[in-house]
XYZ file of C-alpha atoms in Angstrom:
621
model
C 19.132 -3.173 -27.464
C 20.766 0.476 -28.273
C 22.688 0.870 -31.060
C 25.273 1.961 -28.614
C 24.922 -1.792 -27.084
C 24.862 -3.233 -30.457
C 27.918 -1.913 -31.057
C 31.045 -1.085 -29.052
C 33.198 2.216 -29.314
C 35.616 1.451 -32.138
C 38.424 2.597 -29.165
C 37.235 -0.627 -27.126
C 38.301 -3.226 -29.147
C 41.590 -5.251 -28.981
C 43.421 -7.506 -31.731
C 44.926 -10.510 -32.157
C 46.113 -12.015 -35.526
C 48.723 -14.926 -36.685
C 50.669 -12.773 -39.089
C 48.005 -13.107 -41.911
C 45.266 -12.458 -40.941
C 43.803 -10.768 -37.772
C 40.177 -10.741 -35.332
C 39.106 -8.017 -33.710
C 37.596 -8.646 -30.054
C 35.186 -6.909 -27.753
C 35.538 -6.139 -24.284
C 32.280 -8.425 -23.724
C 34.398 -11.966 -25.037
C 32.941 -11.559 -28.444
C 35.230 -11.733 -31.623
C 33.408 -9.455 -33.956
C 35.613 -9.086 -36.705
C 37.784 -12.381 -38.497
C 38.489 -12.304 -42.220
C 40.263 -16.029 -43.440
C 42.330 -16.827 -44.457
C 44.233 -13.786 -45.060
C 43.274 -9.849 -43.978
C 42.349 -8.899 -47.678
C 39.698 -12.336 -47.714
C 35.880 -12.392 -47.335
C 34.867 -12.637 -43.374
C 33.352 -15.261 -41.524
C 32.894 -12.803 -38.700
C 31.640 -9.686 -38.573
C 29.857 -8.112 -36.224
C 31.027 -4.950 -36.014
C 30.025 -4.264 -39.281
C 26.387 -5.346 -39.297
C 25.611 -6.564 -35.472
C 22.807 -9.149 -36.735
C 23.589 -10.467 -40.183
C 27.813 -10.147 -39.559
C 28.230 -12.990 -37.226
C 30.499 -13.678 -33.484
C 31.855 -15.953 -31.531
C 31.530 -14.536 -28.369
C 32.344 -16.139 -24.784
C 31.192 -14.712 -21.716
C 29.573 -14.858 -18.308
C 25.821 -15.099 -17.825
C 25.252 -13.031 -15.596
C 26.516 -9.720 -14.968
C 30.118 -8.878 -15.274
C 33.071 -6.209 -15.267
C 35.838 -6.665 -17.663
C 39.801 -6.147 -17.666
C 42.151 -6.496 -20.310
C 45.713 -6.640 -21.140
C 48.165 -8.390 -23.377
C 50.816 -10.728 -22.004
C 53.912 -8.445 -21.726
C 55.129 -7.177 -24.780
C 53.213 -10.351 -27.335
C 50.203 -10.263 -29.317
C 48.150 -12.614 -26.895
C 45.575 -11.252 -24.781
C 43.937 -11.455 -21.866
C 39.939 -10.494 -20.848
C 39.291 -10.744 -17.634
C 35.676 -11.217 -16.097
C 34.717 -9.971 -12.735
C 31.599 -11.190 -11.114
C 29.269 -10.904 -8.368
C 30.838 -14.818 -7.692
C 34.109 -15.028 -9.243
C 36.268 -14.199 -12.205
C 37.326 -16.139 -15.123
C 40.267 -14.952 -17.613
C 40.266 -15.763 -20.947
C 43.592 -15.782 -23.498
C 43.140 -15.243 -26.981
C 45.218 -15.717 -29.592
C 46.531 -17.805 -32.836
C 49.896 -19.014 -33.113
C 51.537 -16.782 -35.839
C 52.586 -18.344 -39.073
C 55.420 -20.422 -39.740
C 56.514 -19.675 -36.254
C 55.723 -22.212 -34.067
C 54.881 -25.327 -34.876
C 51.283 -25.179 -34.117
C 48.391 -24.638 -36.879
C 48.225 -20.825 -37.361
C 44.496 -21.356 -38.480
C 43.186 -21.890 -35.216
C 42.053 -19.266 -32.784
C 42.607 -20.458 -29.373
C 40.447 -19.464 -26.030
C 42.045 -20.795 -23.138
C 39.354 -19.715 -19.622
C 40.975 -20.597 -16.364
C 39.089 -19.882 -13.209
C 40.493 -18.399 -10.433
C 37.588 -17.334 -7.946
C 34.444 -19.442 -8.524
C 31.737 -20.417 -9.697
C 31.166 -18.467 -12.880
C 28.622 -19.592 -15.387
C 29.265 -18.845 -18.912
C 27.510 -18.702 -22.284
C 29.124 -19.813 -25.521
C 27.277 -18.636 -28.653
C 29.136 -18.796 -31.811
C 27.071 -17.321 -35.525
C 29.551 -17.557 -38.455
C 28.667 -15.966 -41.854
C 30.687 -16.891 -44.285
C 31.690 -14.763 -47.340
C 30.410 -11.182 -45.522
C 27.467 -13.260 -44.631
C 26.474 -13.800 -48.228
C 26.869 -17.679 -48.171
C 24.651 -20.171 -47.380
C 25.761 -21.906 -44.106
C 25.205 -25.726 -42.730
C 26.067 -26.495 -39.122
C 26.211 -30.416 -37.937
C 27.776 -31.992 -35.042
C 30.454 -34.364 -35.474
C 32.746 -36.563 -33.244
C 35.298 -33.264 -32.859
C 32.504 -30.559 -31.923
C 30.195 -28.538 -34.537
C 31.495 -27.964 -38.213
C 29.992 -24.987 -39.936
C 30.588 -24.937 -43.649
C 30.104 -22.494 -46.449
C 30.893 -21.514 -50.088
C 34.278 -22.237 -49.767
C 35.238 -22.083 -45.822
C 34.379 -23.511 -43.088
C 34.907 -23.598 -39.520
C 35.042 -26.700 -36.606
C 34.750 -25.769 -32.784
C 36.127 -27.857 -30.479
C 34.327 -27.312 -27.073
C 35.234 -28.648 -23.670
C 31.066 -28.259 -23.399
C 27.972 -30.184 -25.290
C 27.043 -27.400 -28.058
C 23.307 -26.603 -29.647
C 22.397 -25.757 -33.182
C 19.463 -23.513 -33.651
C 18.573 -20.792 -35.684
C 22.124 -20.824 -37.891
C 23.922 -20.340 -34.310
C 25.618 -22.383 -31.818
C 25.581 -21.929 -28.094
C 26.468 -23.617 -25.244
C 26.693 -23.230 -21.497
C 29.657 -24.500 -18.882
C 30.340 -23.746 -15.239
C 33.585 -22.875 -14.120
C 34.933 -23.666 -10.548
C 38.013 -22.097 -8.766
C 41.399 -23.081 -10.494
C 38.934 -25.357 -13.569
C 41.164 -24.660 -16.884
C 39.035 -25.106 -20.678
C 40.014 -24.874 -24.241
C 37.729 -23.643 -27.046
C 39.467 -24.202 -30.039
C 37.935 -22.434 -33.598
C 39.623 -24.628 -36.387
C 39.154 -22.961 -40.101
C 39.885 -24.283 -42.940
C 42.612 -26.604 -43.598
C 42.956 -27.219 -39.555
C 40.041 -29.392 -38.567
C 41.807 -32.365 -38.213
C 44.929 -30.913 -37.177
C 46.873 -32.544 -34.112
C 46.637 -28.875 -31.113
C 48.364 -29.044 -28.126
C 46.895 -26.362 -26.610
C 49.308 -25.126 -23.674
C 52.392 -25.731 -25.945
C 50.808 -23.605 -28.500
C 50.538 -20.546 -25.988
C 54.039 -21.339 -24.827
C 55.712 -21.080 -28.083
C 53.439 -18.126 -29.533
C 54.413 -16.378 -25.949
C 57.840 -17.175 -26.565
C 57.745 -15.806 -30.309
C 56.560 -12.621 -29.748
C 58.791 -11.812 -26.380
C 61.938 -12.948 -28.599
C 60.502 -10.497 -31.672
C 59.457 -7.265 -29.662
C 61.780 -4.159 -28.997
C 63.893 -4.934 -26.025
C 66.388 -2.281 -24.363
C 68.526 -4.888 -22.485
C 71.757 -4.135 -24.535
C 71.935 -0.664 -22.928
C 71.102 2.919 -24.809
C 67.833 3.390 -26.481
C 66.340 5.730 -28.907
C 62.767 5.682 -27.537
C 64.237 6.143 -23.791
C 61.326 8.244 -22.337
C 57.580 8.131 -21.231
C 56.768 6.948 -25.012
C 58.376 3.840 -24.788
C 55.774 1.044 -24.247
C 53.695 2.735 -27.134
C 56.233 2.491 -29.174
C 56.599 -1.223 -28.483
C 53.297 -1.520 -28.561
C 52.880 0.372 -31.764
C 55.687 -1.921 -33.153
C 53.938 -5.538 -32.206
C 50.606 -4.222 -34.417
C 52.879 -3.527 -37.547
C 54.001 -6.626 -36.784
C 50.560 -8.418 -36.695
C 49.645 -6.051 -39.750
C 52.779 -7.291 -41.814
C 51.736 -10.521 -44.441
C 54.014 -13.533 -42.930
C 54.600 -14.647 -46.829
C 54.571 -11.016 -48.744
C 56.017 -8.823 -46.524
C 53.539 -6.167 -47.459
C 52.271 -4.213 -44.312
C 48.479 -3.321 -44.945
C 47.149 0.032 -43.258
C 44.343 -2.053 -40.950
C 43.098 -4.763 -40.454
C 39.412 -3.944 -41.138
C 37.124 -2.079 -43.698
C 34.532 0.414 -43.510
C 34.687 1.756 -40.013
C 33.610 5.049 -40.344
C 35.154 8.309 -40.108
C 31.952 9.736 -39.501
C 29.314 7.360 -37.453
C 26.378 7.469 -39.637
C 28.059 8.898 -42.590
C 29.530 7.534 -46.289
C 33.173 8.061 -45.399
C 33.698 4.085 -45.009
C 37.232 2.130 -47.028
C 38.570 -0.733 -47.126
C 42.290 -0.510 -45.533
C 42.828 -4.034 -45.840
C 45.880 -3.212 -48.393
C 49.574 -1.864 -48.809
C 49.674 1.763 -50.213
C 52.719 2.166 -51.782
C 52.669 5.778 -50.569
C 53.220 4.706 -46.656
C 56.735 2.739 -47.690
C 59.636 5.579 -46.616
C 58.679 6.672 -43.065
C 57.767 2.524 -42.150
C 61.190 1.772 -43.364
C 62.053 4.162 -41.437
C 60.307 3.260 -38.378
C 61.354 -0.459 -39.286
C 64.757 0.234 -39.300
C 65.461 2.271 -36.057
C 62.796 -0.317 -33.992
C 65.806 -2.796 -34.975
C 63.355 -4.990 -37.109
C 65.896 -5.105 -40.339
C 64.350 -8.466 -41.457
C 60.767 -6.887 -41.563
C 62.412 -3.964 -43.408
C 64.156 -5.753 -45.821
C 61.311 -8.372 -46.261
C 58.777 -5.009 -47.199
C 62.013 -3.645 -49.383
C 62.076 -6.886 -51.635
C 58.036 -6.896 -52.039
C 57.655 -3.304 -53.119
C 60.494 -3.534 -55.336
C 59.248 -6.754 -56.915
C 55.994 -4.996 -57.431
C 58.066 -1.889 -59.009
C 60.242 -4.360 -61.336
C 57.162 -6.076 -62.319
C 55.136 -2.730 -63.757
C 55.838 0.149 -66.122
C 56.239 3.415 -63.693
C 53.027 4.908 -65.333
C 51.090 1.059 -64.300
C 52.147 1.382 -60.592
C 49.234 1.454 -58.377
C 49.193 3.978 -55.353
C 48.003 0.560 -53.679
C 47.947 -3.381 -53.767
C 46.390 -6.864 -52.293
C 48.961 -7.713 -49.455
C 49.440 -10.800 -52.257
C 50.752 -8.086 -54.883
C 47.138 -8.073 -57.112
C 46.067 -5.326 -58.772
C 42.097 -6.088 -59.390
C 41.210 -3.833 -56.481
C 37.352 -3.654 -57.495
C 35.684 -1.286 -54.901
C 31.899 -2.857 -54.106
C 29.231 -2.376 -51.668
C 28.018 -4.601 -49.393
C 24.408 -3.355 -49.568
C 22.863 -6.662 -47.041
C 25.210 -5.037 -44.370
C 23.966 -2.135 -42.450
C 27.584 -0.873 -41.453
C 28.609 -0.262 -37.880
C 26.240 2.135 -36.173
C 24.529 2.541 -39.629
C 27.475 4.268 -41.421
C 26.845 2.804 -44.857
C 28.293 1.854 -47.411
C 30.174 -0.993 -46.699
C 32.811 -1.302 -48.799
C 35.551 -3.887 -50.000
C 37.884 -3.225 -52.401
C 39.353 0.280 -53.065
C 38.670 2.133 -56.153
C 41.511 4.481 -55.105
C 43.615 1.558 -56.848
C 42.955 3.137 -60.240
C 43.869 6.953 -59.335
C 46.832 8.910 -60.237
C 48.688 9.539 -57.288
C 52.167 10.982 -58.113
C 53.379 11.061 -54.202
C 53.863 7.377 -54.228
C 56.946 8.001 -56.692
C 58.615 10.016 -53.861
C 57.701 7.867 -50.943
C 58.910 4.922 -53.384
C 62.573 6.741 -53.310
C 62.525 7.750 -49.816
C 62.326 4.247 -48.880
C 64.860 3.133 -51.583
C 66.995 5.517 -50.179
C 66.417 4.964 -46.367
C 67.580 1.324 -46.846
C 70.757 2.689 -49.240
C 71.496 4.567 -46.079
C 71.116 1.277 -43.923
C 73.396 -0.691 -46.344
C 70.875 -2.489 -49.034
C 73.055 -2.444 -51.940
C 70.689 -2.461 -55.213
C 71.595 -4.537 -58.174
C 71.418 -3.730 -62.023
C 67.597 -4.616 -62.215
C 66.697 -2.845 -59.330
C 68.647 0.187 -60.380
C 67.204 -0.113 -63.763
C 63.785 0.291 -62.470
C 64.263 3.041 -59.909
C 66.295 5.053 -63.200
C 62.997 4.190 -65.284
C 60.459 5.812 -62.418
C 62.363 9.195 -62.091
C 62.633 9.047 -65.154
C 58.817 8.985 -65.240
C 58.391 11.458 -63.181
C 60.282 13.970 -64.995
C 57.553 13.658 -67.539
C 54.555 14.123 -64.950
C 55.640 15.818 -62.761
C 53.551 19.078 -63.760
C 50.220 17.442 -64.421
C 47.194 17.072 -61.830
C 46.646 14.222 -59.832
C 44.220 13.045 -57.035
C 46.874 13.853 -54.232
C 47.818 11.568 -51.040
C 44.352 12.152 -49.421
C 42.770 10.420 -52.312
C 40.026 13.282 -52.884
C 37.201 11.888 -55.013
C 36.318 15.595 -55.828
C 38.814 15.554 -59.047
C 42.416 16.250 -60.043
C 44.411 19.354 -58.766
C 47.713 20.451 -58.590
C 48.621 19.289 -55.022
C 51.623 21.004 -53.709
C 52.517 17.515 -51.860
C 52.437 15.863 -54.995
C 54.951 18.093 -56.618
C 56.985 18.307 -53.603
C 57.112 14.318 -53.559
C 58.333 14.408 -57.142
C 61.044 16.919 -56.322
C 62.074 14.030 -53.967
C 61.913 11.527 -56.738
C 64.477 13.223 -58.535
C 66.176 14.386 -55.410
C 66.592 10.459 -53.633
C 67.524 9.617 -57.438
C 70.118 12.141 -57.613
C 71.445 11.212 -54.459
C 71.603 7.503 -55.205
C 73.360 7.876 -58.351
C 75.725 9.479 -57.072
C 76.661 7.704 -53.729
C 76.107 4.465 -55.307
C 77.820 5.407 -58.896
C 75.007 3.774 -60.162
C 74.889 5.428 -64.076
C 72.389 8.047 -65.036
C 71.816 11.204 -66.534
C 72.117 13.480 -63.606
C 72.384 16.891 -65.717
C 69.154 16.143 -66.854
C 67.852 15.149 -63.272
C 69.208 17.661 -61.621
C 67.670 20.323 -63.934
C 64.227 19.240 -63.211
C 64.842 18.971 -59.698
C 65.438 22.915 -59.689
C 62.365 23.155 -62.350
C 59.978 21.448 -59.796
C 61.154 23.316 -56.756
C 60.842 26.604 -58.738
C 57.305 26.037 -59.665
C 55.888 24.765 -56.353
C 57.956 28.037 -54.550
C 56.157 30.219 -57.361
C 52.416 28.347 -57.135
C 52.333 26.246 -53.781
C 53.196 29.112 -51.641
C 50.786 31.732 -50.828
C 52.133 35.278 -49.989
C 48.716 36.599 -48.033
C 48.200 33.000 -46.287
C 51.714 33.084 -45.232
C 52.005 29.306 -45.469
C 52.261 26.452 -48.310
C 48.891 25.494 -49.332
C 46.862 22.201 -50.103
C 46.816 23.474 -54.125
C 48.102 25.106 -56.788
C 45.361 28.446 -56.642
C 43.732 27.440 -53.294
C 44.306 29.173 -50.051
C 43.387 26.301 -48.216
C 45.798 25.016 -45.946
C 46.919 21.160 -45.564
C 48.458 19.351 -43.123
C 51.193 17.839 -45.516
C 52.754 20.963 -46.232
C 54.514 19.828 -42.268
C 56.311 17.672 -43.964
C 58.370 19.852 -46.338
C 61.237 20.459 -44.211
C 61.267 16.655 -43.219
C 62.124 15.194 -46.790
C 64.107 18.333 -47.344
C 62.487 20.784 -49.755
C 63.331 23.715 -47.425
C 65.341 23.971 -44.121
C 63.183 24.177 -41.455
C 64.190 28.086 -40.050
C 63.271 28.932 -43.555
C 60.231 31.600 -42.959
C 57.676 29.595 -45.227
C 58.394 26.655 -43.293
C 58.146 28.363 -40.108
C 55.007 29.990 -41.250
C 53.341 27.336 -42.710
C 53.921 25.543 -39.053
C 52.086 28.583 -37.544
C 49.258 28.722 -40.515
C 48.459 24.927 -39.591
C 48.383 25.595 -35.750
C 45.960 28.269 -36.353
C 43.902 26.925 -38.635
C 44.254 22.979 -38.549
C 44.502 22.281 -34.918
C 42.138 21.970 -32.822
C 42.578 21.614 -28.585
C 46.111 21.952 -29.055
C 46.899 18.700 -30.686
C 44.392 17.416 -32.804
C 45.499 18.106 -36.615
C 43.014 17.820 -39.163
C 44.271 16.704 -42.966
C 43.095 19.822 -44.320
C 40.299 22.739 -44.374
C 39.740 22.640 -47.989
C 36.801 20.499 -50.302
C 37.195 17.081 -50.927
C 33.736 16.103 -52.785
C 32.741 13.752 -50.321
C 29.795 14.872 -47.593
C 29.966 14.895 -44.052
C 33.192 15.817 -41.058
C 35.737 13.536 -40.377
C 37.932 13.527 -37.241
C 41.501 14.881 -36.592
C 43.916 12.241 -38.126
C 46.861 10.628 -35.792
C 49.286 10.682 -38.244
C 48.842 14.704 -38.764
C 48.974 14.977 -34.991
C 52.660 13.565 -35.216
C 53.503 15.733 -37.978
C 53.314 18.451 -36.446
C 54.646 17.059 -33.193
C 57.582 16.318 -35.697
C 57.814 19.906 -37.336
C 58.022 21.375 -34.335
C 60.304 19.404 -32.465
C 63.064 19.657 -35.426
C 62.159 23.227 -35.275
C 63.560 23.325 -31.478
C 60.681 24.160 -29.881
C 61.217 20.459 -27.987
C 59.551 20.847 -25.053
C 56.256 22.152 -27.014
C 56.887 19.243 -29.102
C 57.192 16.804 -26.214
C 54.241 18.210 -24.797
C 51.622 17.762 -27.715
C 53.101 14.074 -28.273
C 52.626 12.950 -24.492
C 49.095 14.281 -25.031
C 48.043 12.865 -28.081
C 49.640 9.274 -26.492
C 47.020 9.850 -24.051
C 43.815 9.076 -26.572
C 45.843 5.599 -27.045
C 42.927 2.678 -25.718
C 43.919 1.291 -23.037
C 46.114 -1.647 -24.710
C 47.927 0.749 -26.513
C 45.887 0.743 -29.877
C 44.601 3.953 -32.065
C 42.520 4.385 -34.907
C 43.255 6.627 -38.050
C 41.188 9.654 -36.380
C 40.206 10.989 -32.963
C 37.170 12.892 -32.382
C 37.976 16.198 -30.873
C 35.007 16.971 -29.437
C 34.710 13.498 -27.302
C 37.916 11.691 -27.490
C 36.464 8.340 -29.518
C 38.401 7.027 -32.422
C 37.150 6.805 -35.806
C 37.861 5.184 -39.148
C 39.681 2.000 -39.731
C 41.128 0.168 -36.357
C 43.943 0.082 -35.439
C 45.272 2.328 -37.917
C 49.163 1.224 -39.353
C 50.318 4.880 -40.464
C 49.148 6.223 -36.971
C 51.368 3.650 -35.207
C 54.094 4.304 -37.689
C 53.471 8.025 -36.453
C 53.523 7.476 -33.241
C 57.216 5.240 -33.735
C 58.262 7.872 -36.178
C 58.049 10.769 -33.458
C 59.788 9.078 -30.696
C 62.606 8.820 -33.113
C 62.950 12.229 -33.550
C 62.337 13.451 -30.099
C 64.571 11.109 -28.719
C 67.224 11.923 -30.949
C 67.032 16.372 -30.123
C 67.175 15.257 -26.292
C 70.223 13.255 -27.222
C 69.072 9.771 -27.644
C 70.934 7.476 -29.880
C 69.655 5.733 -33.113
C 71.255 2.765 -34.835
C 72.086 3.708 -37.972
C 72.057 6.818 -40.209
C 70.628 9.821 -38.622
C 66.730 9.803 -39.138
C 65.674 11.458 -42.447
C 64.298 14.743 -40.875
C 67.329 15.196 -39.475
C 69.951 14.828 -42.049
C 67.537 16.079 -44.989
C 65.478 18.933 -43.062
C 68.452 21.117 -41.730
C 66.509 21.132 -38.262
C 67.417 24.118 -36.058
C 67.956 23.958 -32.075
C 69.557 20.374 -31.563
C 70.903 20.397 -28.207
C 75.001 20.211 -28.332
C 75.123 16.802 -27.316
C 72.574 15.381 -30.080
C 74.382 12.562 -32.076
């Protein structure tokens, strides 16, 4: 076997997940990927990251076969469909999400129902607990084959005698035209657990077509060739969001790599603090105010619970802090890219752009009608506060660079913001601070990055303060409102990225400058919609338009993208799928539907009312 066979384009897998945790599955039947109980736990699956020691559960035909897949409508169930030489077989995955139905959510369901016969299939199932670090026993018992760990353990229920050999179980069953069978994977806490197995794909059906975006009561903002990504970019946030928390982590894996082979390998598996005002933001205008609100309450609990200098740039999706990064040096990594991390040492960095994101969001749901009380206030007072005493120190920037501090024009321009959302809230809100003081070193920060963040011979805001290199972020100004968007820097920094950032006329990479890490990494989503973003508010729409329908087109074929794209040959990279790319992707439609005249419930989207965009056609809301 190649290592190409071994293991499948990161692009070609699909997800399913019960709104805690989440299982990534190949085209071939096989789940390769299944942390439990929650995203952030150890896996008892995981494949993808070391193809023999990571462990699958993978049903499929035995002989030969061609594969189709889709999700039911607009849910989180899917559907693989396997073609042979004699018939085809299609089998639904899913798990009922939590607290929704009133099924077990810790059950993964395969339902295979024949309908052109006979096919003969293989069942082989190979957990490894703890990232395959456990000892494992595997017995037969009077409900199918329990496999056990440390602390987990796993029962599946098989329409089909089962073998143990080897630490694996496999089976084999023949199918005939219109046969229906139920493979049922009980974890922990669900072995014994009365399933009915139809009404538990009824009601999880029913959940997610009640939950997803639905234009039936007339206008809607993502009218236009973009709309089923959008929904389909808004059903994974959903599946990414914690049921109990509320916290939204950036993927659902770790350690796939942004360079196959190479060392750039994280663990996403957590909130960053940093991503909270554009997902209210695409929260809010998707209509999903309970998902908002839910998100609101756990980042400000986090925020009311720490000193502003304690706040982590990230968190567990539980709210812990103990982020320890480690290596999983038994695992070879997928296609070799080692390490293999868990955890996320970029828990203990100084990142001062979460303090503006932070008060974007505040703000964003001020502007949506979240009212904050005296506590809450209190703590939002005591973080720009904070910042007013940073502000003009080095940090390790949004990108997380592992190369050392700098003086990151983003970072300064996010603690303008901090003062600027603070500003803004005290005053619409006559909530009580000192707003002579705030307001002062509002104009201090803005003078200093104008002075030292813009460079005169590059023509364009740069990554640093003394760098010429150019970074992707500096798109963004005009969005959260440091300049107006015909201001010449702006405009020029939009044509210094183009030239020097882009690549094939829509791939944006983060930034051309050293980060102290070896190897390349691909063009990230997210950048591609910033600039989509920039330039639409900038009225050149139809350009705009253009580069969005185009980077929609590197979507997989159920609708899912990765944090990067590989210019050169299409294939995602990094972790999969990727939240802040979807949030992009939402993010964008908003503010192309709204220069082409779309309506958006609520306030006017923050680019809009903040950035001063130029070019809105007359009938724009």
């Amino acid at each position: 076997m190649t290592e190409s066979d071994a293991y499948p384009p990161i692009e070609a897998y699909a997800l399913v997940g019960n709104l805690e945790t989440c299982a990534l599955v190949a085209p071939d039947g096989s789940v390769d990927w299944f942390p439990f109980p929650h995203l952030e736990s150890p896996s008892i699956l995981a494949a993808v990251l070391d193809a023999e020691r990571g462990g699958r559960f993978r049903i499929a035909p035995s002989d030969s076969f061609e594969t189709d897949r889709r999700y039911v409508d607009d849910t989180n169930v899917l559907e693989t469909t396997f073609r042979t030489d004699d018939g085809a077989v299609t089998m639904t995955d899913f798990l009922p999400p939590a607290g929704r139905t009133g099924h077990p959510k810790k059950v993964l369901y395969r339902k295979l129902a024949c309908s052109d016969g006979p096919v003969d299939l293989a069942v082989d199932l190979e957990p490894r607990f703890d990232y395959g670090r456990a000892e494992t026993s595997i017995e037969s018992t009077e409900r199918g084959v329990l496999a056990e760990g440390d602390e987990e353990r796993t029962l599946l229920e098989s329409p089909t005698d089962l073998e143990i050999g080897d630490g694996r179980v496999t089976g084999e069953l023949s199918l005939q035209d219109g046969d229906e069978e139920w493979f049922m994977l009980r974890c922990t806490g669900a072995e014994d657990a009365d399933t009915d197995p139809e009404a538990a794909l009824e009601e999880t059906l029913a959940f997610w077509t009640d939950w997803a975006h639905s234009c039936d009561d007339g206008d809607c903002a993502f009218e236009g060739a973009w709309h089923d990504p959008v929904v389909r970019s808004e059903l994974v946030l959903k599946l990414l969001t914690h049921a109990e928390s509320g916290a939204i982590a950036a993927a659902p894996t770790t350690s796939l790599p942004e360079d196959i082979g190479g060392v750039r390998n994280w663990d996403y598996r957590f909130n960053w603090l940093r991503d909270a005002g554009f997902t209210v933001q695409a929260l809010m205008n998707l209509g999903t105010a309970d998902e908002a609100n839910h998100y609101f309450d756990w980042f400000m609990d986090l925020c009311q619970a720490d000193d502003p200098e304690a706040i982590q740039p990230l968190y567990s999706l539980h709210g812990e802090s103990d982020l320890e990064e480690r290596e999983l040096e038994h695992f070879e990594g997928y296609r070799n890219s080692r390490p293999v991390r868990i955890g996320n040492g970029a828990a203990e960095q100084r990142q001062h752009d979460t303090y503006g994101e932070l008060l974007l969001a505040v703000d964003e749901m001020h502007r949506h009608g979240r009212e904050l009380d005296a506590d809450e206030w209190e703590r939002i007072r005591d973080i720009v506060d904070y910042v007013r005493e940073i502000w003009d120190e080095p940090d390790a920037g949004i990108w997380e660079v592992r190369g050392g501090d700098e003086h990151f024009v983003y970072s300064k321009v996010m603690c303008w913001v901090a003062l600027d959302r603070g500003i803004a809230l005290a005053t619409d809100g006559g909530y009580d601070a000192p707003l002579e003081e705030w307001r002062e070193s509002r104009e201090r920060i803005k003078a200093d990055v104008l002075e030292n963040g813009y460079d005169e011979d590059v023509g364009a805001f740069v990554q640093s303060y003394g760098s010429d290199a150019l970074d992707a972020t500096g798109l963004l100004l005009p969005i959260v409102g440091f300049l107006p968007f015909d201001d010449d820097r702006v405009q020029g920094t939009i044509d210094a990225t183009e030239a020097t950032l882009v690549e094939d006329e829509v791939f944006v990479q983060r930034y051309d400058g050293d980060d102290g890490l070896p190897g390349d990494e691909g063009a990230f989503v997210l950048c591609s919609c910033w600039l989509v973003d920039a330039l639409a508010l900038s009225g050149r729409v139809d350009e705009a338009q253009s580069r969005f329908e185009t980077v929609l087109e590197y979507l997989n074929p159920l609708g899912l993208v990765a944090e990067e794209i590989d210019p050169e040959t299409g294939a995602h990279l990094g972790n999969f799928p990727q939240a802040f790319s979807h949030i992009g992707i939402v993010n964008s439609a908003i503010y192309l539907g709204y220069v082409r005249g779309n309506e958006t419930p609520g306030p006017a989207p923050m680019g809009i009312r903040l950035g001063d965009p130029v070019g809105l056609p007359s009938d724009s809301p």
